[in-house]
Short mmCIF file of C-alpha atoms and ligand atoms in Angstrom, two decimals:
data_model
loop_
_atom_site.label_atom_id
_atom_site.label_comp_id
_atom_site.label_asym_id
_atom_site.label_seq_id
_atom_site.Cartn_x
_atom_site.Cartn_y
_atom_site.Cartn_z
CA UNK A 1 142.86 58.37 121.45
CA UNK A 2 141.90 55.29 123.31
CA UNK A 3 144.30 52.24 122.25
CA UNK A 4 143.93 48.41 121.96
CA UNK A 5 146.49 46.00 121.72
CA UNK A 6 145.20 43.39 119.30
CA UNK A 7 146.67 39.70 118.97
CA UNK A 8 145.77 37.34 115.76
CA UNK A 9 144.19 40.26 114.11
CA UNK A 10 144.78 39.30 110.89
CA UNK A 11 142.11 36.71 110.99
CA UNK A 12 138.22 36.34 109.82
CA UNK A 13 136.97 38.03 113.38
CA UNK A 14 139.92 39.75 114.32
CA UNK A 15 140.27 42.08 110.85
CA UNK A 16 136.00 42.50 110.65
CA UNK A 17 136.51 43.82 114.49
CA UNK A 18 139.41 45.79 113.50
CA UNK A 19 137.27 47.40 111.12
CA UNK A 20 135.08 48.60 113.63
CA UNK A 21 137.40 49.45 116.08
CA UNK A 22 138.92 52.05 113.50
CA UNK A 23 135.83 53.51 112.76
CA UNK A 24 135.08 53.92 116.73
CA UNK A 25 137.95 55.95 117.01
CA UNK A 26 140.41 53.35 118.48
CA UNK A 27 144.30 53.21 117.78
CA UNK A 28 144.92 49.83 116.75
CA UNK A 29 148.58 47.81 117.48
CA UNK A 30 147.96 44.23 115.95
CA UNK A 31 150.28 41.65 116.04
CA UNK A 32 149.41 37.66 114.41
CA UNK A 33 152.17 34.96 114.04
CA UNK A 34 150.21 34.84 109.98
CA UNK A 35 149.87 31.03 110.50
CA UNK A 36 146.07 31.52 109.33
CA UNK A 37 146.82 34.03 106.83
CA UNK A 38 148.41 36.09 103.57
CA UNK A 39 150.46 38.78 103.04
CA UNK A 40 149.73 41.54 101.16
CA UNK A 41 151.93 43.20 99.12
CA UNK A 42 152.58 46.21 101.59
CA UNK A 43 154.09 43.73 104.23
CA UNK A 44 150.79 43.58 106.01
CA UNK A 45 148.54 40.31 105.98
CA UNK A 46 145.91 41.05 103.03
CA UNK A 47 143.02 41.11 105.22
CA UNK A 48 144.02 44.20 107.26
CA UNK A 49 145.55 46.31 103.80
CA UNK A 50 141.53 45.87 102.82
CA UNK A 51 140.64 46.93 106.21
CA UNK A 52 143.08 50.25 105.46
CA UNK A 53 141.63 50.78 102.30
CA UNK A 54 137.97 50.08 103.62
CA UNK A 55 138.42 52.55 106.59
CA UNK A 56 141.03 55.05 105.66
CA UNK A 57 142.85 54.25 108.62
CA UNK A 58 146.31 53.11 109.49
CA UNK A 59 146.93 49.56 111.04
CA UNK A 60 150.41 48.88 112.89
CA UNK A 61 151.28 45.38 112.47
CA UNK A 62 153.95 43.21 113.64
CA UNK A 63 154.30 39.72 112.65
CA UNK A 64 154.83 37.93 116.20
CA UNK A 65 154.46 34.31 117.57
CA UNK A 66 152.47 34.67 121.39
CA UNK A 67 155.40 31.68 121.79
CA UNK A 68 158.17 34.21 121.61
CA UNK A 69 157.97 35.95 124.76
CA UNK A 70 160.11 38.16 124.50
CA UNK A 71 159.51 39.59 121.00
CA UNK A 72 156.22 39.64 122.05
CA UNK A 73 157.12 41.92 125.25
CA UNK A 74 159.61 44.04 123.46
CA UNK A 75 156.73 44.90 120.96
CA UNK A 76 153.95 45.27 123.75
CA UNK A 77 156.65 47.82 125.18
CA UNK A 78 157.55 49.71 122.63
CA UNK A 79 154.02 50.52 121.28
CA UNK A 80 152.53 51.43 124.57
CA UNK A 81 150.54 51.81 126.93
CA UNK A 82 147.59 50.19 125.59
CA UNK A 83 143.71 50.93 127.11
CA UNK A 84 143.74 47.17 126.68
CA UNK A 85 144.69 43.48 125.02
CA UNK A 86 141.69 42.19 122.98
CA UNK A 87 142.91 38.47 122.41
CA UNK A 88 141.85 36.40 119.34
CA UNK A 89 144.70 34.53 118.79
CA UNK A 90 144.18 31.29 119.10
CA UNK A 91 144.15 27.63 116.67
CA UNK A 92 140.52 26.94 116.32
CA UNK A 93 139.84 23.86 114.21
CA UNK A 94 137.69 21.39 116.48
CA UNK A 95 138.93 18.21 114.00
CA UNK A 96 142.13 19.73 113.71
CA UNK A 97 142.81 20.07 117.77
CA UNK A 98 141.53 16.13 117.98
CA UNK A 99 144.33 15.01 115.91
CA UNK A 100 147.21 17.25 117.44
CA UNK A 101 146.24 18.14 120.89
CA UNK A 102 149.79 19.33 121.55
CA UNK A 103 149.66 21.61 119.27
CA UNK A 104 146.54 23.41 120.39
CA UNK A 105 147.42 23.25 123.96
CA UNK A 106 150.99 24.93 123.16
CA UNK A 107 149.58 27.13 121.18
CA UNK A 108 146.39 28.04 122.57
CA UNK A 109 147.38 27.72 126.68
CA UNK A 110 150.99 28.66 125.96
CA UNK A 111 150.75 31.38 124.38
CA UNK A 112 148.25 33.30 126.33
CA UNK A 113 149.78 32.80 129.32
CA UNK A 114 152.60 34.72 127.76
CA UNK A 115 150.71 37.38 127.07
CA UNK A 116 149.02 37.66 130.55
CA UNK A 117 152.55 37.47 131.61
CA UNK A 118 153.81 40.49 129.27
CA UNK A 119 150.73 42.77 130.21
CA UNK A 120 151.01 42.62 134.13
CA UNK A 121 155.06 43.08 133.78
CA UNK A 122 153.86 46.13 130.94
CA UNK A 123 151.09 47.64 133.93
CA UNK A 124 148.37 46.76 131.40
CA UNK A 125 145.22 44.07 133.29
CA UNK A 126 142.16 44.76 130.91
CA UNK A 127 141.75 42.03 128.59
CA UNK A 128 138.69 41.07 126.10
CA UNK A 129 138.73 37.72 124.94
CA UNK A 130 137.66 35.72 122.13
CA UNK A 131 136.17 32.79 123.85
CA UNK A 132 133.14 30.33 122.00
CA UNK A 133 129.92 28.79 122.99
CA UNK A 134 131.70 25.77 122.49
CA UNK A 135 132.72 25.54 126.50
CA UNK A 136 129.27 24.84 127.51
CA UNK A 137 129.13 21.53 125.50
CA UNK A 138 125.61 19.86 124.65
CA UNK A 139 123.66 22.37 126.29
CA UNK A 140 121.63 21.14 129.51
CA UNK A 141 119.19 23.99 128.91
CA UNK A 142 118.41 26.42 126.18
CA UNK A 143 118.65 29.05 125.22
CA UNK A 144 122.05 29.04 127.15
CA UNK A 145 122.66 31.58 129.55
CA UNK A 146 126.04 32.37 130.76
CA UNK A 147 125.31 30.43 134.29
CA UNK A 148 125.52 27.32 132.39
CA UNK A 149 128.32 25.24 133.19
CA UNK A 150 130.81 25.14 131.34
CA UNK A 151 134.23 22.96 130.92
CA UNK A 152 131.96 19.68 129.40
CA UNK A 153 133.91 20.01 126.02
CA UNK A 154 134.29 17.00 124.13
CA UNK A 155 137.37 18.75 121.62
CA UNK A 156 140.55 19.95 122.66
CA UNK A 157 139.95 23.05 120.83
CA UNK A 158 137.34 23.80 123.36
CA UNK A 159 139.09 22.60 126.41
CA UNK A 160 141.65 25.13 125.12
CA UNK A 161 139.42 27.84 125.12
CA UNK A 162 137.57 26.74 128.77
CA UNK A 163 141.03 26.60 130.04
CA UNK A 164 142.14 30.06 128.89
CA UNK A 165 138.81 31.17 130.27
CA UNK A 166 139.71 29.30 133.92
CA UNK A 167 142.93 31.24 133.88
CA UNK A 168 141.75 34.32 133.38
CA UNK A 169 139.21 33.77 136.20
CA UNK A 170 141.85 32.96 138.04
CA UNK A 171 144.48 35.64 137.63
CA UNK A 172 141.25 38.32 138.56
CA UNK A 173 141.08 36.55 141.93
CA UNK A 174 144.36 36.84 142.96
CA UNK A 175 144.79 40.72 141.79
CA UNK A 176 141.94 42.68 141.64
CA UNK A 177 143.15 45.17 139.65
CA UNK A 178 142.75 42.92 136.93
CA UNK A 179 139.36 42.76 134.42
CA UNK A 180 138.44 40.20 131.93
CA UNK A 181 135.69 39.93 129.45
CA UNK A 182 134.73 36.51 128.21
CA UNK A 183 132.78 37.00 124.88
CA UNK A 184 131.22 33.63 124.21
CA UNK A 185 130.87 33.59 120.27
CA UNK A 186 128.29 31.61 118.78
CA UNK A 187 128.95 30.75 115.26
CA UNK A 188 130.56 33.53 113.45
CA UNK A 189 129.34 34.06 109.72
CA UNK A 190 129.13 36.47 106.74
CA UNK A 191 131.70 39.25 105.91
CA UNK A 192 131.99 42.69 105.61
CA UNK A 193 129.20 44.18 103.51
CA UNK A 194 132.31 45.56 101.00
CA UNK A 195 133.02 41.85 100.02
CA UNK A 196 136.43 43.02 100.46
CA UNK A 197 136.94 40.97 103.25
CA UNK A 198 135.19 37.32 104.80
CA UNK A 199 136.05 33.90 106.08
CA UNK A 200 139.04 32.95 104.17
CA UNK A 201 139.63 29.01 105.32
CA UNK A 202 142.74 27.00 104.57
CA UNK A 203 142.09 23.75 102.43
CA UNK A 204 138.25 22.07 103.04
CA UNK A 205 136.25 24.26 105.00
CA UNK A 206 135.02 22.15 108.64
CA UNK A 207 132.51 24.89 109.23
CA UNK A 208 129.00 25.11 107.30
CA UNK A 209 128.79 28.43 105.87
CA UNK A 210 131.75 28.75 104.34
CA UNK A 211 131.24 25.28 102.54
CA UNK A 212 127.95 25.95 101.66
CA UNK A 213 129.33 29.39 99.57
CA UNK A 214 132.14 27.06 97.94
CA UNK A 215 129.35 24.83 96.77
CA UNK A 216 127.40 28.06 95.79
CA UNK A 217 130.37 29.57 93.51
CA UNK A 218 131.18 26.01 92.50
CA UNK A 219 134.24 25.34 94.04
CA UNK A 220 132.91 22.45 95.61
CA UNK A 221 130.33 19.79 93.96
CA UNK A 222 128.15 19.65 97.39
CA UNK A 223 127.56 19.98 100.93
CA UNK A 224 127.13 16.88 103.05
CA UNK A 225 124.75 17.58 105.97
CA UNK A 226 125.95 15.74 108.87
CA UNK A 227 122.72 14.07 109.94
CA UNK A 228 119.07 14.54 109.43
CA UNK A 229 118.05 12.30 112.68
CA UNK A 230 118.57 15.33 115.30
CA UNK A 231 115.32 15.74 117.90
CA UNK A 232 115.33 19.14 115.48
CA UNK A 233 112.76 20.48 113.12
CA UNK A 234 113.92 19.19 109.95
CA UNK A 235 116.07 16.19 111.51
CA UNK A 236 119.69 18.32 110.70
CA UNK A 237 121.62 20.39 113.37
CA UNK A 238 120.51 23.95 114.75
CA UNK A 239 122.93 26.33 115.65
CA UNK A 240 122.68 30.36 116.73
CA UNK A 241 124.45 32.01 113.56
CA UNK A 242 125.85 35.56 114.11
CA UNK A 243 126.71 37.82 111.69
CA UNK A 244 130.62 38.55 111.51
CA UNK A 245 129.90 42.58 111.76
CA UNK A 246 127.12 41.77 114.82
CA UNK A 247 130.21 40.19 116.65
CA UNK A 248 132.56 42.77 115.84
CA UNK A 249 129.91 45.56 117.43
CA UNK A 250 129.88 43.48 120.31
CA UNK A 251 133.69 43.64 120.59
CA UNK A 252 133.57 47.48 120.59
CA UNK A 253 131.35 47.46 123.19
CA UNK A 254 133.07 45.46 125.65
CA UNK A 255 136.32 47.34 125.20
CA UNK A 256 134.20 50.61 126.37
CA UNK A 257 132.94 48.26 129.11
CA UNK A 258 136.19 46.78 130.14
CA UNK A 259 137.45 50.42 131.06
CA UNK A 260 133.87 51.54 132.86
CA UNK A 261 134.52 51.51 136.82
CA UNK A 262 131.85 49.19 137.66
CA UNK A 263 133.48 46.76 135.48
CA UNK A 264 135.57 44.57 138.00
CA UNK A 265 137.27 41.06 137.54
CA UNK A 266 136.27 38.46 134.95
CA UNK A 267 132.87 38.41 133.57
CA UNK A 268 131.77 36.17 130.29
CA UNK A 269 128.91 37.47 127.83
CA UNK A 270 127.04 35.60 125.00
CA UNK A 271 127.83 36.98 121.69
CA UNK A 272 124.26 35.42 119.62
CA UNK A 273 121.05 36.16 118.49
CA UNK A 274 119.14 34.10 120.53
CA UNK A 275 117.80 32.29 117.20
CA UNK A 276 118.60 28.55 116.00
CA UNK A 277 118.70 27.69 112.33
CA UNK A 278 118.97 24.19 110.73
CA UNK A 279 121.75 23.29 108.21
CA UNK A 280 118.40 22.96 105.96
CA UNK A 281 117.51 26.57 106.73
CA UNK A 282 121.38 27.94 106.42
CA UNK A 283 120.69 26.09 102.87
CA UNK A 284 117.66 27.38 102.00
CA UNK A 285 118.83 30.67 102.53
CA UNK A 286 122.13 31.32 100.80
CA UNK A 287 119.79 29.76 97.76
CA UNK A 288 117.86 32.63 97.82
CA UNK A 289 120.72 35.00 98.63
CA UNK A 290 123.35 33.77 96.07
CA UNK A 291 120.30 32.88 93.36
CA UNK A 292 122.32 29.61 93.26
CA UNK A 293 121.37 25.98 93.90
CA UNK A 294 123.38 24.28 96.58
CA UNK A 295 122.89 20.53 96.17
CA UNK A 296 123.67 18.35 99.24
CA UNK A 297 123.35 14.75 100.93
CA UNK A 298 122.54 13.38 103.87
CA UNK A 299 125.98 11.79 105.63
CA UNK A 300 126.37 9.93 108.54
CA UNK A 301 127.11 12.17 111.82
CA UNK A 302 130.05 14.29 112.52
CA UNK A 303 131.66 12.72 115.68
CA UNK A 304 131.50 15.54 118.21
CA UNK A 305 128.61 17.54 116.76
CA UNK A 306 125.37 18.66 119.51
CA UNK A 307 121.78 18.67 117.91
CA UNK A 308 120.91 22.15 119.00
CA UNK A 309 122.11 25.06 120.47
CA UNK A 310 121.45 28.78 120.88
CA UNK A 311 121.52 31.85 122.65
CA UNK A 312 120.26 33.76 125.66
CA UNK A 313 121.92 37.17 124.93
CA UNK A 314 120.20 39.18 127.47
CA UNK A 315 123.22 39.88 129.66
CA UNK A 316 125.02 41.53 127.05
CA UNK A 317 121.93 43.81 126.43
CA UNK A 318 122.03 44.82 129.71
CA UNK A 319 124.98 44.96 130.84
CA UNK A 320 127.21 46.01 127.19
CA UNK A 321 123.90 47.57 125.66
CA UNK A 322 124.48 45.30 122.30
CA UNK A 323 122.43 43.66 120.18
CA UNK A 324 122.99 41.82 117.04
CA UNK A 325 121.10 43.33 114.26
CA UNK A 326 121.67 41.62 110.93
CA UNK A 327 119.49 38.64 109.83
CA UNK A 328 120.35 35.02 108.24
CA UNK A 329 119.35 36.94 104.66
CA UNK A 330 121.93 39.41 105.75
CA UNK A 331 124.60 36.63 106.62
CA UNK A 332 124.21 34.96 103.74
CA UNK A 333 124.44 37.70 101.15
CA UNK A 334 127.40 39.24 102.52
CA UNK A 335 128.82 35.81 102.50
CA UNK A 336 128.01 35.37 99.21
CA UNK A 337 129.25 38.70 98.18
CA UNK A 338 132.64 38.23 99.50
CA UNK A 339 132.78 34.54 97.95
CA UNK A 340 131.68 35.90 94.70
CA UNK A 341 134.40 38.85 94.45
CA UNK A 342 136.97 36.63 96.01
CA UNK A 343 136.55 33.00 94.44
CA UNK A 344 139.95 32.42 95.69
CA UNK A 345 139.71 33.86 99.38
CA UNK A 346 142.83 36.40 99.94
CA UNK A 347 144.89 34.48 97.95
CA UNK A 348 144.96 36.32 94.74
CA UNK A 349 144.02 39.24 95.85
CA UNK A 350 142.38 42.07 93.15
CA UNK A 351 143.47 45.91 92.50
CA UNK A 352 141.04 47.28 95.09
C1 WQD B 1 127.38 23.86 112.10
C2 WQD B 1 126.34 22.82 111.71
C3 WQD B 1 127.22 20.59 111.51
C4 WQD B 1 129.73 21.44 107.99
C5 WQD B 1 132.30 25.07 115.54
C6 WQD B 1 133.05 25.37 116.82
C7 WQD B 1 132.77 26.78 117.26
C8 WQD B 1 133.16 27.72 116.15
C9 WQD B 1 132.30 27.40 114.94
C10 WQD B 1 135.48 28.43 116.15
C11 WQD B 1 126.47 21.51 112.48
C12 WQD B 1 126.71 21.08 110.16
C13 WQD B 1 128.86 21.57 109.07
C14 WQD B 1 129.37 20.61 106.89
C15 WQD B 1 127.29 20.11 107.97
N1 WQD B 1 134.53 27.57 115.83
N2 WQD B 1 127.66 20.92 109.04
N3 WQD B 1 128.15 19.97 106.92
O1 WQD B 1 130.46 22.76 114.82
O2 WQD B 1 128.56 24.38 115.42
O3 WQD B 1 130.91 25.10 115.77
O4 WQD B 1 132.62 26.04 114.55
O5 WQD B 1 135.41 29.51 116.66
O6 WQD B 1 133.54 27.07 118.40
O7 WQD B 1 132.58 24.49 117.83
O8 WQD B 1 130.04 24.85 113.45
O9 WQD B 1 129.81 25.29 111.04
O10 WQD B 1 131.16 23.27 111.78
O11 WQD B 1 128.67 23.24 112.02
O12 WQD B 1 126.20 19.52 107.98
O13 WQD B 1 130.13 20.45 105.89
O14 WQD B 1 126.51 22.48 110.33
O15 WQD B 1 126.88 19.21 111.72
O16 WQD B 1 125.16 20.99 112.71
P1 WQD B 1 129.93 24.14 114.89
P2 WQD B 1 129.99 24.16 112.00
#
């Protein structure tokens, strides 16, 4: 039984990939320092007892901080060998990182190197990570393709995530025996179609969807839309949603990949669906998903923000043979379905 090695895993993407590496047949050792998350009553994070319960499977899980190096290789070691690392762990708040780079950099750059370190001196050099479209920037040309350069970040959270990219590059040059998948994600939405598991945000959500279903359930009085003066359609900003289970398909895929001979060194693939939607159009359509109005406002800018920016997944066609199936319709009602069974996220969690 192939096995992966699986860091933050107790997160939005990390526990709806989980899900899908269980049902491929993959062992699963996760390990998450719970900074982003709740624990279950089973001394597991909540997210991944659903995932159990949803799949029937067993999770191992070890509550360990990528900062302790050596917890983190006396875990690595015992549970071994692993097929490979698949790396999510990371902090990922763009207004967050702004206001305590530090943090991000420790935590983000720190960390991983620790684990690169841990899986050379363990004899395992396959690793698939969780990178972002974010390192492009404000795309040059669209739809982006993964030629596009990349490092024109204007957040630390995505300098973080260029860097770790950069030293993964890096590390593939000097040894050869080393691969590395960059999966470039472009914004991650929806949940599981159980509703037993979704984006479960600390405090204000920063991202849209997950503010627009607060507003939805009425958590929330309404969404401000960051600008309606974009060079876009409807004036508001257009993005390439994904569907959380889409991405987590993808992930599967690249861990078959990342073991395939004619996989060698450090290649990135787009992780989209080549469409762009407006905030207008992400509102329009959890309306007619949840059956609920979302009122909003127009608000200044969000400092940071692009106008537009989208996918060209053809790459990962090719070369991984994935596609992301599920529609905005499809986003949005798992969203809301998720949001609706779980008002309060993970938190209080039901008798499933
Ligand atoms: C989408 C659109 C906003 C909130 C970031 C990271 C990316 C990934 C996803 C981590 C924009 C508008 C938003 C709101 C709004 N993060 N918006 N009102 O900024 O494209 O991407 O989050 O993995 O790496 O860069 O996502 O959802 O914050 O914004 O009008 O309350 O919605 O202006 O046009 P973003 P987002």
């Amino acid at each position: 039984m192939p096995k992966v090695f699986i860091t933050g895993g107790a997160g939005y993407v990390g526990s709806h990939c989980i899900v899908e590496f269980l049902n491929s047949g993959y062992d699963v050792v996760v390990v998450d320092n719970m900074v982003n998350a709740v624990m279950g009553e089973q001394g597991k994070p909540t997210s991944l007892e659903r995932v159990e319960k949803l799949t029937g499977k067993t999770i191992v899980f070890l509550e360990v901080d990528l900062l302790n190096e050596a917890k983190l290789k006396e875990v690595f070691a015992a549970n071994g060998p692993f097929d490979c690392v698949v790396h999510f762990a990371a902090l990922k708040s763009v207004g967050e990182s702004c206001k305590i780079p530090l943090r991000y950099y420790s935590n983000n750059i720190s960390g991983s190197i620790n684990l690169l370190n841990v899986m050379a001196e363990c004899g395992c050099k396959s690793i698939v990570f969780s990178s972002s479209a974010t390192v492009y920037g404000d795309p040059q040309k669209l739809p982006v393709t993964e030629e596009h350069p990349t490092g024109n970040c204007t957040n630390t959270y995505g300098k973080t995530k260029y860097m770790m990219e950069e030293m993964m590059h890096d590390v593939c040059v000097a040894d050869p025996e080393w691969k590395a998948i960059m999966l470039r994600y472009f914004n991650p939405v929806g949940a599981h179609p159980s509703g037993d598991i979704g984006e479960d945000p600390r405090g204000i959500p920063n991202n849209l969807m997950p503010y627009v279903s607060q507003v939805a359930v009425g958590a929330r009085a309404k969404l401000s839309v960051f600008g309606n003066d974009y060079n876009t359609p409807d004036g508001t900003g257009v993005r390439d949603y994904i569907h959380v289970m889409d991405l987590a398909t993808g992930h599967v895929a690249a861990v078959k990949k990342i073991s395939a001979p004619e996989l060698k060194g450090w290649k990135p693939y787009n992780l989209g669906t080549g469409n762009g939607n407006s905030v207008l159009e992400v509102v329009q359509a959890f309306e007619a998903a949840s059956g609920k109005k979302v009122p909003y406002e127009i608000a200044p800018r969000r400092a940071g923000d692009i106008a537009v920016t989208y996918a060209d997944c053809s790459l990962a066609a090719k070369e991984l043979g994935w596609k992301a199936e599920k529609s905005l319709a499809d986003m949005c009602s798992d969203c809301w379905r998720w949001q609706s069974k779980n008002p309060q996220g993970f938190q209080k969690s039901s008798n499933l």
